[in-house]
Coordinates of C-alpha atoms in Angstrom, one line a residue:
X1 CA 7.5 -0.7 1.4
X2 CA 11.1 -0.2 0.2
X3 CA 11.9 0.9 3.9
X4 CA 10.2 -2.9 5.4
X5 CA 11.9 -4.6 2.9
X6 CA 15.6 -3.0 4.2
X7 CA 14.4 -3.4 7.6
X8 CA 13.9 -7.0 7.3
X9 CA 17.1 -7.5 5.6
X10 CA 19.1 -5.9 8.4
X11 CA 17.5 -7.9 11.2
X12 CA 18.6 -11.2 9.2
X13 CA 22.1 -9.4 8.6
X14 CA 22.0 -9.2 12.6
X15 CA 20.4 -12.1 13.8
X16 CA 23.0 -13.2 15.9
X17 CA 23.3 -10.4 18.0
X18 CA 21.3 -11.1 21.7
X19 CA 18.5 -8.3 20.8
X20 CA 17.4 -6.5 17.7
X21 CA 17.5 -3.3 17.5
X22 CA 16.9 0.0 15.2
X23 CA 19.2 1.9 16.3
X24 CA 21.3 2.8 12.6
X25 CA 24.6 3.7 14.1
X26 CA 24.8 0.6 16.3
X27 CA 23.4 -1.8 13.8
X28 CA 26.0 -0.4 11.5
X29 CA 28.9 -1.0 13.6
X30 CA 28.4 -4.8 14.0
X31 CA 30.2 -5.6 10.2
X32 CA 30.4 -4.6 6.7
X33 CA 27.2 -6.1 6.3
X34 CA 25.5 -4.3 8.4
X35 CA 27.1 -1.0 7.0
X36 CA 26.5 -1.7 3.8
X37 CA 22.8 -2.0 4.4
X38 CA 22.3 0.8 6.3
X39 CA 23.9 3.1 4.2
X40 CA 21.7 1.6 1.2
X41 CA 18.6 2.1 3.4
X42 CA 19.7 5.7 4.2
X43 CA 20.4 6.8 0.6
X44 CA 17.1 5.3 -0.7
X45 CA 15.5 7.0 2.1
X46 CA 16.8 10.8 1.3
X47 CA 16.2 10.1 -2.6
X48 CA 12.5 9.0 -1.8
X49 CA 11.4 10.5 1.2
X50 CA 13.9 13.8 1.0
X51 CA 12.4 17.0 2.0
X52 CA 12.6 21.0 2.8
X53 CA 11.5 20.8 6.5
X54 CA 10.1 24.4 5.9
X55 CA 7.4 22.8 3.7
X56 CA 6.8 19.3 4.5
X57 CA 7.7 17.3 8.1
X58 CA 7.5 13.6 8.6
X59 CA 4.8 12.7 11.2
X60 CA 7.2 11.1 13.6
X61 CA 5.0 8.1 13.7
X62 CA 5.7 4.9 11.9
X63 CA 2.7 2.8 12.7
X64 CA -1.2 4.2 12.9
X65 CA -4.7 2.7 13.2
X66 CA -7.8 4.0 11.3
X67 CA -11.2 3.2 11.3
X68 CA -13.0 4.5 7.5
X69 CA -16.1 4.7 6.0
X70 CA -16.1 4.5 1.6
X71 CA -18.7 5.1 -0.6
X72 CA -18.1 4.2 -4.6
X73 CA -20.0 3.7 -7.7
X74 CA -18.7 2.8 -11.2
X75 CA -20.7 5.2 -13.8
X76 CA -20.9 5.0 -18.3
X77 CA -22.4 7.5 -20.6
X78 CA -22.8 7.5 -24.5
X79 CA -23.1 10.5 -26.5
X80 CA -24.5 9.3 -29.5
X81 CA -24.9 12.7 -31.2
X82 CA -25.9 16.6 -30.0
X83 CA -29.4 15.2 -28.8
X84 CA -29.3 12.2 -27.7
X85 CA -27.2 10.2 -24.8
X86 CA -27.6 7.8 -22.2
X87 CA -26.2 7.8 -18.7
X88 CA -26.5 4.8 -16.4
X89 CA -24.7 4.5 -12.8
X90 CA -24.6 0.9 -10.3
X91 CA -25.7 1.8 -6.8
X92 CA -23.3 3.3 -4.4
X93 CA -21.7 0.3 -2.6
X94 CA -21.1 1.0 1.4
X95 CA -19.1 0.2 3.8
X96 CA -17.1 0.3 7.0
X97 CA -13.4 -1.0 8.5
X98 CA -10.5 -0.7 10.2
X99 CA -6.9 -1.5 9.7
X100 CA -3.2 -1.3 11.3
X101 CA -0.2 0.5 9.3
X102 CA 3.3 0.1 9.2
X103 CA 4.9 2.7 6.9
X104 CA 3.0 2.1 3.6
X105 CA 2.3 -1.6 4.6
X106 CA -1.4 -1.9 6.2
X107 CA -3.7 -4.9 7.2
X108 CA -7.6 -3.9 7.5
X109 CA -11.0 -5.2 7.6
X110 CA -14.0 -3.8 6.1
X111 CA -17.8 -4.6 6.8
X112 CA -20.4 -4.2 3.4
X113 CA -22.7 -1.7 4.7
X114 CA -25.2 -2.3 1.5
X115 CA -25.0 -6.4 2.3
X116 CA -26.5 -5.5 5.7
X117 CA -29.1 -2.9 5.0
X118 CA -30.4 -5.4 2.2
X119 CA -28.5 -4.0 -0.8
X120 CA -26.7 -5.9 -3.5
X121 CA -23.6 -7.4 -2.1
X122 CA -20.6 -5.8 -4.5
X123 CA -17.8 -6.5 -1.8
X124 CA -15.4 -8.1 -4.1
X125 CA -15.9 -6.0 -7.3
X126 CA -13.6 -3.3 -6.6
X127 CA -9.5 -3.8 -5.5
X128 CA -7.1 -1.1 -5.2
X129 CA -3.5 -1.1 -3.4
X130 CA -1.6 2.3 -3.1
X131 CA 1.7 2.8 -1.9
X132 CA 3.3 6.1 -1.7
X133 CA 6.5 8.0 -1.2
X134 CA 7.4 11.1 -1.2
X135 CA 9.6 11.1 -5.2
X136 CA 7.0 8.0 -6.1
X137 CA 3.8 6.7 -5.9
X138 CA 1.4 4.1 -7.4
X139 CA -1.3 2.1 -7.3
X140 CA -3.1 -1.4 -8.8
X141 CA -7.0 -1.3 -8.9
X142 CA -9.4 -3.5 -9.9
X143 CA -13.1 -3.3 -10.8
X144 CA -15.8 -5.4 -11.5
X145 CA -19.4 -5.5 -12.8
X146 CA -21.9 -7.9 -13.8
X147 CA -24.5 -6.7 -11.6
X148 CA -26.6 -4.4 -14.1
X149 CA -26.7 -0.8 -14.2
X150 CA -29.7 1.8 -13.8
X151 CA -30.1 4.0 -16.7
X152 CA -30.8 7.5 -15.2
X153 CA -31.1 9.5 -18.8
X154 CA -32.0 9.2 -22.2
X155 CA -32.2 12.2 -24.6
X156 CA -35.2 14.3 -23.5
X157 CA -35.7 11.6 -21.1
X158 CA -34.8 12.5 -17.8
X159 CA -34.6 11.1 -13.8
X160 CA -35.3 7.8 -15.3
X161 CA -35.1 4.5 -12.9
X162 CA -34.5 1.9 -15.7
X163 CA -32.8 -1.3 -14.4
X164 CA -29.9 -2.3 -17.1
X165 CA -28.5 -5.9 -16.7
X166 CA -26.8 -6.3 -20.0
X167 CA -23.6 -5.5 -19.1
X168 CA -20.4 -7.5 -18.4
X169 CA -17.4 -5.4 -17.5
X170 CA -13.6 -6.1 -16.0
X171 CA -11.2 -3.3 -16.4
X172 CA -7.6 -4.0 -14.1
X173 CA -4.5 -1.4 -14.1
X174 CA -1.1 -0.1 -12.7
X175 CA -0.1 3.5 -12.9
X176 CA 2.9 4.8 -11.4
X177 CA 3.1 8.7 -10.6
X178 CA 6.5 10.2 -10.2
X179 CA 6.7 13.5 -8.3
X180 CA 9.2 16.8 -9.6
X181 CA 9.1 18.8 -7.0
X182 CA 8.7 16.5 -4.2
X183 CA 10.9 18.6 -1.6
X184 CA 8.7 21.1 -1.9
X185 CA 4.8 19.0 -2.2
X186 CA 4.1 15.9 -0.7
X187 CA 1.9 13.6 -2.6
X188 CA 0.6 11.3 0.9
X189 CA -0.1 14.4 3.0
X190 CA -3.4 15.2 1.2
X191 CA -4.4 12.1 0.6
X192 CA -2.4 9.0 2.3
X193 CA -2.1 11.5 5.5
X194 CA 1.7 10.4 5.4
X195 CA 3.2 13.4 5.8
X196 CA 2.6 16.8 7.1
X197 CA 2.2 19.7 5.0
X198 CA 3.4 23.0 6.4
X199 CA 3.3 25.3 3.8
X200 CA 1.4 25.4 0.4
X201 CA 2.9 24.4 -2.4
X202 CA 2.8 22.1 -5.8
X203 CA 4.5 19.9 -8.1
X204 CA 3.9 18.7 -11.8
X205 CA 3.4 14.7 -11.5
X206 CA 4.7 12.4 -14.6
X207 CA 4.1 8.6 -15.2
X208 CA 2.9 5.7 -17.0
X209 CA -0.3 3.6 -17.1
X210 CA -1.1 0.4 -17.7
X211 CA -4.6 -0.7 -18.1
X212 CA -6.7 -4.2 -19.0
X213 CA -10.1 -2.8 -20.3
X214 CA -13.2 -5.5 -21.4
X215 CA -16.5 -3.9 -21.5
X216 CA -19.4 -5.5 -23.0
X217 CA -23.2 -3.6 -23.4
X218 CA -25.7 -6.1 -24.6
X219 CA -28.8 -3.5 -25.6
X220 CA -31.0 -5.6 -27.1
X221 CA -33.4 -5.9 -24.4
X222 CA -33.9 -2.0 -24.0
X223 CA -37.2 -0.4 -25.6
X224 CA -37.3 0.5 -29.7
X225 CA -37.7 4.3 -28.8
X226 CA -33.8 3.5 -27.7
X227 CA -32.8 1.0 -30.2
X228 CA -33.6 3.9 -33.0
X229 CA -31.4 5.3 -31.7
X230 CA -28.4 3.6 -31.5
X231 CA -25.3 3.8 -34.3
X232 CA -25.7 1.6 -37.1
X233 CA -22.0 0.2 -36.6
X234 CA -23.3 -1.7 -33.6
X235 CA -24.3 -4.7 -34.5
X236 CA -26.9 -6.9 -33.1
X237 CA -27.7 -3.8 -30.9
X238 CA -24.2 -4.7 -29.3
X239 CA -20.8 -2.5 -27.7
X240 CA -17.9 -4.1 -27.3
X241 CA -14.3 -3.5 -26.5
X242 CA -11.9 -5.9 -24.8
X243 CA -8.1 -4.5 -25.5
X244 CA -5.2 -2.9 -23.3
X245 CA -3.9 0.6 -23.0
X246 CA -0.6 2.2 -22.2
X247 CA -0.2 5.3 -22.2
X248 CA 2.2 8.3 -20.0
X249 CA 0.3 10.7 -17.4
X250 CA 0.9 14.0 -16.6
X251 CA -0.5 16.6 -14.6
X252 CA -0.5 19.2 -11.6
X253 CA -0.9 18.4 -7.9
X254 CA -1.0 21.7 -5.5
X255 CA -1.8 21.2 -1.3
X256 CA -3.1 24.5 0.1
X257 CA -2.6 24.9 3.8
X258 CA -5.3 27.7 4.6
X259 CA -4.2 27.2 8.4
X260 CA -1.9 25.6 10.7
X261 CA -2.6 21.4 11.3
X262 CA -4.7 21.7 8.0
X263 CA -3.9 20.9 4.1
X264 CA -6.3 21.1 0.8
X265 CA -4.9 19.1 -2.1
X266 CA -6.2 19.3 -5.4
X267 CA -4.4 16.6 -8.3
X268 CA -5.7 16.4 -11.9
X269 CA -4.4 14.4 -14.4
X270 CA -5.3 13.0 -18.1
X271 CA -3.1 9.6 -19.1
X272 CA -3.2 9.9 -23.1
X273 CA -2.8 6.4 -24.0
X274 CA -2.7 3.5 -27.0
X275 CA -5.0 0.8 -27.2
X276 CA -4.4 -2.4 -29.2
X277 CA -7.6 -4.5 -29.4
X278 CA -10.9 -5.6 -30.1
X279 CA -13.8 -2.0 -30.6
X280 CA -17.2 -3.9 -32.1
X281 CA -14.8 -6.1 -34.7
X282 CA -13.8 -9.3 -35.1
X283 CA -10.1 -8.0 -35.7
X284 CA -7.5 -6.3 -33.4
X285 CA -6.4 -2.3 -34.4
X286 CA -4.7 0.6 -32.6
X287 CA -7.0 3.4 -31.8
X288 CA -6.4 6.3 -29.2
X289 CA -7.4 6.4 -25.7
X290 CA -7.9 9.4 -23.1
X291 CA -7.9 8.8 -19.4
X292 CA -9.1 11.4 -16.8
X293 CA -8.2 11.6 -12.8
X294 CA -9.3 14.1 -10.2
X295 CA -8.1 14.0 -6.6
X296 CA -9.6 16.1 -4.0
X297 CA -8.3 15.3 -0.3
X298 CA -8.8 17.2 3.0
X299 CA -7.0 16.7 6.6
X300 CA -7.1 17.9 9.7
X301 CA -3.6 16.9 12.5
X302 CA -3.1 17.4 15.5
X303 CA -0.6 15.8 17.2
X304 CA -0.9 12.0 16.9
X305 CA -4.5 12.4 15.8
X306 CA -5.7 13.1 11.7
X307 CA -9.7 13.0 10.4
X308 CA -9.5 13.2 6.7
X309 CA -11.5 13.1 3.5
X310 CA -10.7 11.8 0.1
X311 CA -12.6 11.9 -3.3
X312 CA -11.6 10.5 -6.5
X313 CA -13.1 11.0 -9.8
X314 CA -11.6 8.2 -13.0
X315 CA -13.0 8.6 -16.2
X316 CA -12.1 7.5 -19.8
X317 CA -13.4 8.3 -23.0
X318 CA -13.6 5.9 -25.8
X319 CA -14.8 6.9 -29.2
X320 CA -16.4 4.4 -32.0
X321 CA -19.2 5.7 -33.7
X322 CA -20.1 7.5 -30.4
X323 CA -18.4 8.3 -27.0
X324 CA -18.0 6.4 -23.9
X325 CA -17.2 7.4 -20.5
X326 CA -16.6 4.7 -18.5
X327 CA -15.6 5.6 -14.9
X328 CA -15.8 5.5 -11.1
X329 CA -16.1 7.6 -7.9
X330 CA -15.0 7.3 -4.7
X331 CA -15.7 9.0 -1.1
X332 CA -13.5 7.5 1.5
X333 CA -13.7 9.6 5.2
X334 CA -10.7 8.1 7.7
X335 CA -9.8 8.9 11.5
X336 CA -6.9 7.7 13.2
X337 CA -4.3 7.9 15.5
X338 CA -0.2 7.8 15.1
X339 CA 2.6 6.0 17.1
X340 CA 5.8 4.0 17.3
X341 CA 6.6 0.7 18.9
X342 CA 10.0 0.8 19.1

């Protein structure tokens, strides 16, 4: 993004020479402008995107096309004591697409599988945007649901089909991921496939988090076998927390490269955070929050060609006379192919 943005700024810092072009050196020599610009562009580039060429390689490509295929659902379970919880999961939502990259800029398409097959249509209930360099990366999500639930476990009660629609939930964030060793392991070449791996190696990752989390259960239409059940604290057979959490991630990332044109990354991380907000009260308090991620990505190069696998796992617990894990999974498989237009 960073690397657009400087792009852009020198072809309007050249725009009155006969024909653009990206060649540094050249575009350097028409003024201090232009010099100034390319040197900035060059610095941010070897702070960001420095690395030891013995461990990770650029692609050589600064455009690709894809075509994917992503599977997600968005999960909660309640552990109300040793014998008795409740786990409920939405349907997977489906779909396929394709899109165009520049750098870490892209423009797709994607077509709701579930929509056509006659499943719910759940399109527009989850966003995310990740952009990713090799000393930073980040990402803002989004997801959505006021669709219901099926409640898949109760206590003894197992491989249950029970359709939930009493909940209402909207949970937004930003997290940004900075990278220690990031000469060495490259965040994108696991999972953005926007760098190569050569040799195995990892990195502890640091950050901050930012999250927007409402979440509303409404239980009172559920059976009285489950309403016995249920803490005492909740009243009108009700759960409820709307607040926001901030909080600093860390963790360990580590890409394997059992062979040559393949890497195996592995990232887990837990974002211990504060919350300031509303838990089943009518007054606003601090209590403690603990977020959970998992990455697991897998890629094949070769050449201008990569087929590549990504899973992610967010959970986070929320305690109040009981614990909540709210999260989500995603499968996303992509194929594409590399190249450069100028």
């Amino acid at each position: 993004m960073y690397r657009l943005i400087l792009l852009i700024i020198l072809a309007a810092a050249t725009a009155e020479a006969p024909a653009l072009t990206f060649d540094f050196d050249s575009i350097a020599a028409k003024g201090p402008v232009p010099k100034f610009f390319v040197g900035a562009y060059r610095w941010v580039d070897r702070t960001f995107n420095g690395t030891d060429t013995a461990y990770v390689r650029s692609t050589g490509y600064k455009w690709n096309v894809k075509v994917r295929s992503s599977n997600w659902s968005d999960f909660n379970s309640f552990y109300f004591d040793r014998n008795h919880e409740m786990n409920m999961h939405s349907p997977f939502c489906s779909s396929i697409g394709a899109d165009i990259q520049f750098m870490a800029v892209a423009l797709g398409y994607d077509i709701n599988l579930s929509r056509l097959t006659g499943g719910k249509d759940r399109s527009k209930s989850k966003f995310n945007f990740e952009f990713s360099s090799g000393l930073v990366s980040g990402r803002i999500y989004s997801i959505n649901n006021t669709d219901g639930m099926t409640i898949t476990s109760f206590g003894d009660l197992k491989n249950l089909d029970t359709p939930y629609k009493g909940i209402n939930s909207t949970i937004w964030g930003i997290e940004a991921i900075c990278v220690i060793n990031p000469r060495r392991y490259s965040n994108s070449a696991a999972f953005s496939f926007g760098k190569i791996q050569l040799r195995s190696q990892g990195s502890w990752l640091v950050g901050l988090a930012f999250q927007s989390q409402k979440l509303d259960f409404d239980f009172s239409s559920l059976p009285d076998d489950i309403h016995q059940w249920l803490p005492e604290k909740w009243q009108g057979m009700r759960y409820a927390t709307d607040g926001i959490n901030i909080g600093v991630s860390g963790g360990y990332g580590y890409n394997w490269v059992p062979r040559r044109n393949w890497t195996i990354g592995v990232q887990a991380i837990i974002i211990p955070s504060l919350n300031y907000g509303y838990v089943n009260t009518d007054r606003k308090q601090y209590s403690f929050r603990m977020n959970h991620r998992l990455n697991l990505g897998a890629v094949w190069n070769h050449d201008r060609w990569f087929i590549g696998v990504t899973a992610k796992l967010d959970a986070s617990l929320i305690y109040y006379y009981s614990t909540l894990v709210n999260g989500l999974t995603n499968i996303e498989a992509k194929a594409g192919w590399r190249f450069n237009l100028f």
